[in-house]
Amino acid sequence: KKGFTLIELLAVIVILALIALIAVPIILNVIEDSKKSAAVDSAYGYIEALENKIAQQALLGITYEDKDDYAYEDIKVDMKGTKPTYVKFSLEKGIIKTGVFCINNYTVDYKNNKVTVGEICNEEELKYPGNIELSETKGVYKYPNSGTFTVKHHGGILTCGTSNEKVATCFVEENKVTVIPGKEKGSATITVVSESTSKYKRAQAAYIATTEEGTLNSYTVIGYKGIYDEEAHGITVTSSGSTIKYGEEEGIYDLDESPTYSDVGTYTVYYQIETEGYETVKGSETVEITKAEGK
């Protein structure tokens, strides 16, 4: 009767586990080293392809300016090996001076003609800092008149938002932001955002919009002037969408309708017009009743 004892089986399992414990990290390291080595070769291949493309274009009269913020889409090339998934580099006289690439999911740095492989690549962190400039950083608006300011940015989609919709709102058309004052006076922060692109990070800037009450012009006030006729007369105030109050003393507006008078004399009626978004209008008009002819 041939077979293994339980202890022998356990011993074999333990030995296999130890072998796996030792072998797996070694194998993983070999795989990782091969990926890093391939990333280095691909980086050199990509840089060589770039410089060849720049030289070929120069023969055709096409040149590229020296600057530090080139990206993959600026100069596209064909190459052997693994193409970078993210690219940024600086160019000087047709030569790549520095660069950062994402290859095989690793961050690959190029400097002083040498390539080094770093940690796992985070493309968003590697992007150039976003930049957004406003033609103005603050403005005063008298309700209901809107205004605009312009934006310089790196081409990401522009959006805007407000900290208080009752004070001011906004909308964007191309590179122009329009501010619309609300009916509530005060200040609101308009935040303008340039969304992330393949080249630049998300950027934002703040604009302070101050809304002041408008000047109400659309109202009428009519007094009364006539001969005694035993009828009661007052003043007439009209203004669409407004709350109108009356009073017989200046500063006290406690009547919903104009006070009326029938006796001969001159009377002053005070009024107050309140309209949302506009300055309060206060004033006075007279009721003048003269004596009638007769016996």
PDB file of N, CA, C and O in Angstrom, residues 77-140:
ATOM      1  N   VAL A  77       5.005  62.324 -35.133  1.00  0.00           N
ATOM      2  CA  VAL A  77       6.010  61.526 -35.849  1.00  0.00           C
ATOM      3  C   VAL A  77       5.621  60.052 -35.827  1.00  0.00           C
ATOM      4  O   VAL A  77       4.850  59.600 -34.978  1.00  0.00           O
ATOM      5  N   ASP A  78       6.185  59.319 -36.799  1.00  0.00           N
ATOM      6  CA  ASP A  78       6.098  57.857 -36.814  1.00  0.00           C
ATOM      7  C   ASP A  78       7.409  57.301 -36.276  1.00  0.00           C
ATOM      8  O   ASP A  78       8.485  57.848 -36.538  1.00  0.00           O
ATOM      9  N   MET A  79       7.337  56.209 -35.546  1.00  0.00           N
ATOM     10  CA  MET A  79       8.538  55.647 -34.915  1.00  0.00           C
ATOM     11  C   MET A  79       8.367  54.157 -34.678  1.00  0.00           C
ATOM     12  O   MET A  79       7.252  53.630 -34.702  1.00  0.00           O
ATOM     13  N   LYS A  80       9.486  53.504 -34.442  1.00  0.00           N
ATOM     14  CA  LYS A  80       9.477  52.108 -34.049  1.00  0.00           C
ATOM     15  C   LYS A  80       9.413  52.019 -32.527  1.00  0.00           C
ATOM     16  O   LYS A  80       9.883  52.901 -31.826  1.00  0.00           O
ATOM     17  N   GLY A  81       8.845  50.952 -32.029  1.00  0.00           N
ATOM     18  CA  GLY A  81       8.739  50.794 -30.582  1.00  0.00           C
ATOM     19  C   GLY A  81       7.417  51.341 -30.064  1.00  0.00           C
ATOM     20  O   GLY A  81       6.497  51.650 -30.823  1.00  0.00           O
ATOM     21  N   THR A  82       7.349  51.468 -28.765  1.00  0.00           N
ATOM     22  CA  THR A  82       6.121  51.914 -28.112  1.00  0.00           C
ATOM     23  C   THR A  82       6.025  53.437 -28.148  1.00  0.00           C
ATOM     24  O   THR A  82       6.910  54.135 -27.660  1.00  0.00           O
ATOM     25  N   LYS A  83       4.939  53.928 -28.719  1.00  0.00           N
ATOM     26  CA  LYS A  83       4.750  55.377 -28.764  1.00  0.00           C
ATOM     27  C   LYS A  83       4.375  55.898 -27.378  1.00  0.00           C
ATOM     28  O   LYS A  83       3.624  55.242 -26.659  1.00  0.00           O
ATOM     29  N   PRO A  84       4.891  57.052 -27.014  1.00  0.00           N
ATOM     30  CA  PRO A  84       4.486  57.646 -25.723  1.00  0.00           C
ATOM     31  C   PRO A  84       2.996  57.974 -25.735  1.00  0.00           C
ATOM     32  O   PRO A  84       2.441  58.354 -26.762  1.00  0.00           O
ATOM     33  N   THR A  85       2.363  57.827 -24.581  1.00  0.00           N
ATOM     34  CA  THR A  85       0.960  58.224 -24.450  1.00  0.00           C
ATOM     35  C   THR A  85       0.840  59.681 -24.026  1.00  0.00           C
ATOM     36  O   THR A  85      -0.225  60.278 -24.133  1.00  0.00           O
ATOM     37  N   TYR A  86       1.929  60.249 -23.523  1.00  0.00           N
ATOM     38  CA  TYR A  86       1.946  61.672 -23.164  1.00  0.00           C
ATOM     39  C   TYR A  86       3.342  62.207 -23.438  1.00  0.00           C
ATOM     40  O   TYR A  86       4.352  61.527 -23.180  1.00  0.00           O
ATOM     41  N   VAL A  87       3.402  63.412 -23.963  1.00  0.00           N
ATOM     42  CA  VAL A  87       4.684  64.008 -24.345  1.00  0.00           C
ATOM     43  C   VAL A  87       4.692  65.486 -24.009  1.00  0.00           C
ATOM     44  O   VAL A  87       3.712  66.191 -24.262  1.00  0.00           O
ATOM     45  N   LYS A  88       5.805  65.955 -23.445  1.00  0.00           N
ATOM     46  CA  LYS A  88       6.081  67.388 -23.395  1.00  0.00           C
ATOM     47  C   LYS A  88       7.590  67.564 -23.471  1.00  0.00           C
ATOM     48  O   LYS A  88       8.346  66.771 -22.894  1.00  0.00           O
ATOM     49  N   PHE A  89       8.035  68.567 -24.213  1.00  0.00           N
ATOM     50  CA  PHE A  89       9.470  68.741 -24.403  1.00  0.00           C
ATOM     51  C   PHE A  89       9.796  70.176 -24.760  1.00  0.00           C
ATOM     52  O   PHE A  89       8.918  70.947 -25.161  1.00  0.00           O
ATOM     53  N   SER A  90      11.070  70.519 -24.613  1.00  0.00           N
ATOM     54  CA  SER A  90      11.557  71.839 -25.000  1.00  0.00           C
ATOM     55  C   SER A  90      12.463  71.680 -26.209  1.00  0.00           C
ATOM     56  O   SER A  90      13.143  70.660 -26.369  1.00  0.00           O
ATOM     57  N   LEU A  91      12.444  72.708 -27.047  1.00  0.00           N
ATOM     58  CA  LEU A  91      13.189  72.651 -28.302  1.00  0.00           C
ATOM     59  C   LEU A  91      14.110  73.850 -28.411  1.00  0.00           C
ATOM     60  O   LEU A  91      13.715  74.979 -28.112  1.00  0.00           O
ATOM     61  N   GLU A  92      15.347  73.588 -28.841  1.00  0.00           N
ATOM     62  CA  GLU A  92      16.312  74.668 -29.043  1.00  0.00           C
ATOM     63  C   GLU A  92      17.124  74.381 -30.296  1.00  0.00           C
ATOM     64  O   GLU A  92      17.858  73.395 -30.356  1.00  0.00           O
ATOM     65  N   LYS A  93      16.948  75.225 -31.299  1.00  0.00           N
ATOM     66  CA  LYS A  93      17.661  75.083 -32.576  1.00  0.00           C
ATOM     67  C   LYS A  93      17.477  73.694 -33.184  1.00  0.00           C
ATOM     68  O   LYS A  93      18.430  73.076 -33.683  1.00  0.00           O
ATOM     69  N   GLY A  94      16.263  73.196 -33.112  1.00  0.00           N
ATOM     70  CA  GLY A  94      15.950  71.909 -33.726  1.00  0.00           C
ATOM     71  C   GLY A  94      16.366  70.707 -32.927  1.00  0.00           C
ATOM     72  O   GLY A  94      16.208  69.567 -33.384  1.00  0.00           O
ATOM     73  N   ILE A  95      16.876  70.918 -31.717  1.00  0.00           N
ATOM     74  CA  ILE A  95      17.330  69.816 -30.862  1.00  0.00           C
ATOM     75  C   ILE A  95      16.454  69.747 -29.613  1.00  0.00           C
ATOM     76  O   ILE A  95      16.140  70.769 -29.000  1.00  0.00           O
ATOM     77  N   ILE A  96      16.084  68.527 -29.224  1.00  0.00           N
ATOM     78  CA  ILE A  96      15.303  68.343 -28.003  1.00  0.00           C
ATOM     79  C   ILE A  96      16.229  68.529 -26.804  1.00  0.00           C
ATOM     80  O   ILE A  96      17.212  67.785 -26.646  1.00  0.00           O
ATOM     81  N   LYS A  97      15.927  69.528 -25.968  1.00  0.00           N
ATOM     82  CA  LYS A  97      16.795  69.797 -24.809  1.00  0.00           C
ATOM     83  C   LYS A  97      16.334  69.015 -23.581  1.00  0.00           C
ATOM     84  O   LYS A  97      17.140  68.392 -22.888  1.00  0.00           O
ATOM     85  N   THR A  98      15.057  69.078 -23.292  1.00  0.00           N
ATOM     86  CA  THR A  98      14.506  68.332 -22.155  1.00  0.00           C
ATOM     87  C   THR A  98      13.155  67.763 -22.574  1.00  0.00           C
ATOM     88  O   THR A  98      12.511  68.258 -23.501  1.00  0.00           O
ATOM     89  N   GLY A  99      12.734  66.722 -21.869  1.00  0.00           N
ATOM     90  CA  GLY A  99      11.429  66.142 -22.188  1.00  0.00           C
ATOM     91  C   GLY A  99      10.938  65.236 -21.076  1.00  0.00           C
ATOM     92  O   GLY A  99      11.729  64.737 -20.264  1.00  0.00           O
ATOM     93  N   VAL A 100       9.640  65.072 -21.034  1.00  0.00           N
ATOM     94  CA  VAL A 100       9.008  64.132 -20.110  1.00  0.00           C
ATOM     95  C   VAL A 100       7.973  63.351 -20.908  1.00  0.00           C
ATOM     96  O   VAL A 100       7.154  63.941 -21.615  1.00  0.00           O
ATOM     97  N   PHE A 101       8.032  62.030 -20.788  1.00  0.00           N
ATOM     98  CA  PHE A 101       7.149  61.171 -21.562  1.00  0.00           C
ATOM     99  C   PHE A 101       6.495  60.120 -20.665  1.00  0.00           C
ATOM    100  O   PHE A 101       7.042  59.759 -19.624  1.00  0.00           O
ATOM    101  N   CYS A 102       5.332  59.639 -21.092  1.00  0.00           N
ATOM    102  CA  CYS A 102       4.696  58.473 -20.468  1.00  0.00           C
ATOM    103  C   CYS A 102       4.829  57.307 -21.437  1.00  0.00           C
ATOM    104  O   CYS A 102       4.223  57.324 -22.512  1.00  0.00           O
ATOM    105  N   ILE A 103       5.636  56.324 -21.063  1.00  0.00           N
ATOM    106  CA  ILE A 103       5.856  55.147 -21.910  1.00  0.00           C
ATOM    107  C   ILE A 103       5.740  53.899 -21.045  1.00  0.00           C
ATOM    108  O   ILE A 103       6.365  53.821 -19.969  1.00  0.00           O
ATOM    109  N   ASN A 104       4.939  52.929 -21.496  1.00  0.00           N
ATOM    110  CA  ASN A 104       4.698  51.700 -20.718  1.00  0.00           C
ATOM    111  C   ASN A 104       4.202  52.011 -19.313  1.00  0.00           C
ATOM    112  O   ASN A 104       4.515  51.291 -18.356  1.00  0.00           O
ATOM    113  N   ASN A 105       3.497  53.131 -19.205  1.00  0.00           N
ATOM    114  CA  ASN A 105       2.919  53.571 -17.933  1.00  0.00           C
ATOM    115  C   ASN A 105       3.973  54.070 -16.948  1.00  0.00           C
ATOM    116  O   ASN A 105       3.695  54.201 -15.749  1.00  0.00           O
ATOM    117  N   TYR A 106       5.183  54.368 -17.426  1.00  0.00           N
ATOM    118  CA  TYR A 106       6.233  54.933 -16.582  1.00  0.00           C
ATOM    119  C   TYR A 106       6.508  56.372 -16.994  1.00  0.00           C
ATOM    120  O   TYR A 106       6.352  56.738 -18.162  1.00  0.00           O
ATOM    121  N   THR A 107       6.948  57.174 -16.025  1.00  0.00           N
ATOM    122  CA  THR A 107       7.393  58.528 -16.333  1.00  0.00           C
ATOM    123  C   THR A 107       8.847  58.468 -16.773  1.00  0.00           C
ATOM    124  O   THR A 107       9.714  57.973 -16.044  1.00  0.00           O
ATOM    125  N   VAL A 108       9.129  58.941 -17.969  1.00  0.00           N
ATOM    126  CA  VAL A 108      10.485  58.898 -18.522  1.00  0.00           C
ATOM    127  C   VAL A 108      10.971  60.334 -18.699  1.00  0.00           C
ATOM    128  O   VAL A 108      10.346  61.126 -19.399  1.00  0.00           O
ATOM    129  N   ASP A 109      12.101  60.657 -18.059  1.00  0.00           N
ATOM    130  CA  ASP A 109      12.679  62.003 -18.144  1.00  0.00           C
ATOM    131  C   ASP A 109      13.871  61.998 -19.095  1.00  0.00           C
ATOM    132  O   ASP A 109      14.682  61.048 -19.098  1.00  0.00           O
ATOM    133  N   TYR A 110      13.980  63.067 -19.868  1.00  0.00           N
ATOM    134  CA  TYR A 110      15.118  63.217 -20.781  1.00  0.00           C
ATOM    135  C   TYR A 110      15.793  64.552 -20.485  1.00  0.00           C
ATOM    136  O   TYR A 110      15.174  65.614 -20.538  1.00  0.00           O
ATOM    137  N   LYS A 111      17.068  64.479 -20.138  1.00  0.00           N
ATOM    138  CA  LYS A 111      17.829  65.688 -19.817  1.00  0.00           C
ATOM    139  C   LYS A 111      19.304  65.402 -20.017  1.00  0.00           C
ATOM    140  O   LYS A 111      19.794  64.321 -19.667  1.00  0.00           O
ATOM    141  N   ASN A 112      20.012  66.371 -20.576  1.00  0.00           N
ATOM    142  CA  ASN A 112      21.446  66.227 -20.837  1.00  0.00           C
ATOM    143  C   ASN A 112      21.745  64.971 -21.640  1.00  0.00           C
ATOM    144  O   ASN A 112      22.687  64.207 -21.353  1.00  0.00           O
ATOM    145  N   ASN A 113      20.903  64.717 -22.646  1.00  0.00           N
ATOM    146  CA  ASN A 113      21.060  63.567 -23.549  1.00  0.00           C
ATOM    147  C   ASN A 113      20.964  62.218 -22.837  1.00  0.00           C
ATOM    148  O   ASN A 113      21.456  61.207 -23.352  1.00  0.00           O
ATOM    149  N   LYS A 114      20.318  62.205 -21.684  1.00  0.00           N
ATOM    150  CA  LYS A 114      20.209  60.962 -20.929  1.00  0.00           C
ATOM    151  C   LYS A 114      18.760  60.726 -20.529  1.00  0.00           C
ATOM    152  O   LYS A 114      18.044  61.652 -20.144  1.00  0.00           O
ATOM    153  N   VAL A 115      18.334  59.473 -20.625  1.00  0.00           N
ATOM    154  CA  VAL A 115      16.975  59.079 -20.276  1.00  0.00           C
ATOM    155  C   VAL A 115      16.976  58.347 -18.948  1.00  0.00           C
ATOM    156  O   VAL A 115      17.792  57.447 -18.725  1.00  0.00           O
ATOM    157  N   THR A 116      16.065  58.721 -18.061  1.00  0.00           N
ATOM    158  CA  THR A 116      15.888  58.010 -16.788  1.00  0.00           C
ATOM    159  C   THR A 116      14.409  57.673 -16.622  1.00  0.00           C
ATOM    160  O   THR A 116      13.534  58.447 -16.992  1.00  0.00           O
ATOM    161  N   VAL A 117      14.155  56.497 -16.054  1.00  0.00           N
ATOM    162  CA  VAL A 117      12.791  56.032 -15.850  1.00  0.00           C
ATOM    163  C   VAL A 117      12.407  56.231 -14.393  1.00  0.00           C
ATOM    164  O   VAL A 117      13.136  55.848 -13.483  1.00  0.00           O
ATOM    165  N   GLY A 118      11.239  56.844 -14.184  1.00  0.00           N
ATOM    166  CA  GLY A 118      10.774  57.125 -12.834  1.00  0.00           C
ATOM    167  C   GLY A 118       9.609  56.253 -12.410  1.00  0.00           C
ATOM    168  O   GLY A 118       9.517  55.078 -12.781  1.00  0.00           O
ATOM    169  N   GLU A 119       8.696  56.862 -11.658  1.00  0.00           N
ATOM    170  CA  GLU A 119       7.566  56.131 -11.089  1.00  0.00           C
ATOM    171  C   GLU A 119       6.436  55.983 -12.116  1.00  0.00           C
ATOM    172  O   GLU A 119       6.557  56.389 -13.264  1.00  0.00           O
ATOM    173  N   ILE A 120       5.337  55.388 -11.637  1.00  0.00           N
ATOM    174  CA  ILE A 120       4.163  55.230 -12.479  1.00  0.00           C
ATOM    175  C   ILE A 120       3.706  56.610 -12.979  1.00  0.00           C
ATOM    176  O   ILE A 120       3.679  57.582 -12.234  1.00  0.00           O
ATOM    177  N   CYS A 121       3.353  56.675 -14.230  1.00  0.00           N
ATOM    178  CA  CYS A 121       3.053  57.960 -14.872  1.00  0.00           C
ATOM    179  C   CYS A 121       1.649  58.462 -14.526  1.00  0.00           C
ATOM    180  O   CYS A 121       0.676  57.705 -14.579  1.00  0.00           O
ATOM    181  N   ASN A 122       1.550  59.726 -14.153  1.00  0.00           N
ATOM    182  CA  ASN A 122       0.270  60.404 -13.963  1.00  0.00           C
ATOM    183  C   ASN A 122       0.220  61.555 -14.962  1.00  0.00           C
ATOM    184  O   ASN A 122       0.813  62.607 -14.750  1.00  0.00           O
ATOM    185  N   GLU A 123      -0.492  61.341 -16.067  1.00  0.00           N
ATOM    186  CA  GLU A 123      -0.472  62.307 -17.160  1.00  0.00           C
ATOM    187  C   GLU A 123      -0.994  63.677 -16.739  1.00  0.00           C
ATOM    188  O   GLU A 123      -0.489  64.707 -17.169  1.00  0.00           O
ATOM    189  N   GLU A 124      -2.022  63.690 -15.888  1.00  0.00           N
ATOM    190  CA  GLU A 124      -2.597  64.975 -15.474  1.00  0.00           C
ATOM    191  C   GLU A 124      -1.586  65.807 -14.698  1.00  0.00           C
ATOM    192  O   GLU A 124      -1.495  67.020 -14.880  1.00  0.00           O
ATOM    193  N   GLU A 125      -0.793  65.152 -13.851  1.00  0.00           N
ATOM    194  CA  GLU A 125       0.209  65.885 -13.071  1.00  0.00           C
ATOM    195  C   GLU A 125       1.358  66.373 -13.949  1.00  0.00           C
ATOM    196  O   GLU A 125       2.006  67.376 -13.635  1.00  0.00           O
ATOM    197  N   LEU A 126       1.615  65.673 -15.043  1.00  0.00           N
ATOM    198  CA  LEU A 126       2.737  66.041 -15.909  1.00  0.00           C
ATOM    199  C   LEU A 126       2.405  67.203 -16.846  1.00  0.00           C
ATOM    200  O   LEU A 126       3.306  67.817 -17.409  1.00  0.00           O
ATOM    201  N   LYS A 127       1.139  67.513 -17.024  1.00  0.00           N
ATOM    202  CA  LYS A 127       0.751  68.566 -17.954  1.00  0.00           C
ATOM    203  C   LYS A 127       1.329  69.917 -17.535  1.00  0.00           C
ATOM    204  O   LYS A 127       1.608  70.154 -16.362  1.00  0.00           O
ATOM    205  N   TYR A 128       1.482  70.782 -18.518  1.00  0.00           N
ATOM    206  CA  TYR A 128       1.947  72.136 -18.225  1.00  0.00           C
ATOM    207  C   TYR A 128       0.909  72.855 -17.367  1.00  0.00           C
ATOM    208  O   TYR A 128      -0.297  72.608 -17.505  1.00  0.00           O
ATOM    209  N   PRO A 129       1.361  73.731 -16.477  1.00  0.00           N
ATOM    210  CA  PRO A 129       0.392  74.485 -15.669  1.00  0.00           C
ATOM    211  C   PRO A 129      -0.551  75.288 -16.563  1.00  0.00           C
ATOM    212  O   PRO A 129      -0.113  75.930 -17.522  1.00  0.00           O
ATOM    213  N   GLY A 130      -1.819  75.231 -16.266  1.00  0.00           N
ATOM    214  CA  GLY A 130      -2.784  76.017 -17.027  1.00  0.00           C
ATOM    215  C   GLY A 130      -2.628  77.495 -16.726  1.00  0.00           C
ATOM    216  O   GLY A 130      -2.161  77.880 -15.646  1.00  0.00           O
ATOM    217  N   ASN A 131      -2.985  78.315 -17.672  1.00  0.00           N
ATOM    218  CA  ASN A 131      -2.854  79.756 -17.480  1.00  0.00           C
ATOM    219  C   ASN A 131      -4.103  80.444 -18.015  1.00  0.00           C
ATOM    220  O   ASN A 131      -4.567  80.146 -19.106  1.00  0.00           O
ATOM    221  N   ILE A 132      -4.659  81.340 -17.219  1.00  0.00           N
ATOM    222  CA  ILE A 132      -5.840  82.076 -17.648  1.00  0.00           C
ATOM    223  C   ILE A 132      -5.708  83.513 -17.161  1.00  0.00           C
ATOM    224  O   ILE A 132      -5.387  83.758 -16.001  1.00  0.00           O
ATOM    225  N   GLU A 133      -5.892  84.456 -18.079  1.00  0.00           N
ATOM    226  CA  GLU A 133      -5.749  85.876 -17.755  1.00  0.00           C
ATOM    227  C   GLU A 133      -7.038  86.609 -18.127  1.00  0.00           C
ATOM    228  O   GLU A 133      -7.577  86.428 -19.222  1.00  0.00           O
ATOM    229  N   LEU A 134      -7.505  87.452 -17.212  1.00  0.00           N
ATOM    230  CA  LEU A 134      -8.709  88.241 -17.440  1.00  0.00           C
ATOM    231  C   LEU A 134      -8.312  89.672 -17.795  1.00  0.00           C
ATOM    232  O   LEU A 134      -7.361  90.214 -17.240  1.00  0.00           O
ATOM    233  N   SER A 135      -9.061  90.267 -18.725  1.00  0.00           N
ATOM    234  CA  SER A 135      -8.769  91.657 -19.090  1.00  0.00           C
ATOM    235  C   SER A 135      -9.027  92.593 -17.919  1.00  0.00           C
ATOM    236  O   SER A 135      -8.437  93.670 -17.824  1.00  0.00           O
ATOM    237  N   GLU A 136      -9.924  92.186 -17.010  1.00  0.00           N
ATOM    238  CA  GLU A 136     -10.203  92.937 -15.780  1.00  0.00           C
ATOM    239  C   GLU A 136     -10.463  91.920 -14.674  1.00  0.00           C
ATOM    240  O   GLU A 136     -10.836  90.779 -14.942  1.00  0.00           O
ATOM    241  N   THR A 137     -10.268  92.328 -13.435  1.00  0.00           N
ATOM    242  CA  THR A 137     -10.524  91.425 -12.311  1.00  0.00           C
ATOM    243  C   THR A 137     -11.726  91.855 -11.475  1.00  0.00           C
ATOM    244  O   THR A 137     -12.115  91.151 -10.549  1.00  0.00           O
ATOM    245  N   LYS A 138     -12.316  93.003 -11.804  1.00  0.00           N
ATOM    246  CA  LYS A 138     -13.500  93.447 -11.075  1.00  0.00           C
ATOM    247  C   LYS A 138     -14.276  94.457 -11.915  1.00  0.00           C
ATOM    248  O   LYS A 138     -13.729  95.072 -12.837  1.00  0.00           O
ATOM    249  N   GLY A 139     -15.550  94.616 -11.577  1.00  0.00           N
ATOM    250  CA  GLY A 139     -16.376  95.572 -12.304  1.00  0.00           C
ATOM    251  C   GLY A 139     -17.624  95.914 -11.514  1.00  0.00           C
ATOM    252  O   GLY A 139     -18.077  95.134 -10.672  1.00  0.00           O
ATOM    253  N   VAL A 140     -18.167  97.107 -11.773  1.00  0.00           N
ATOM    254  CA  VAL A 140     -19.381  97.578 -11.097  1.00  0.00           C
ATOM    255  C   VAL A 140     -20.496  97.673 -12.127  1.00  0.00           C
ATOM    256  O   VAL A 140     -20.304  98.249 -13.213  1.00  0.00           O
TER     257      VAL A 140
END
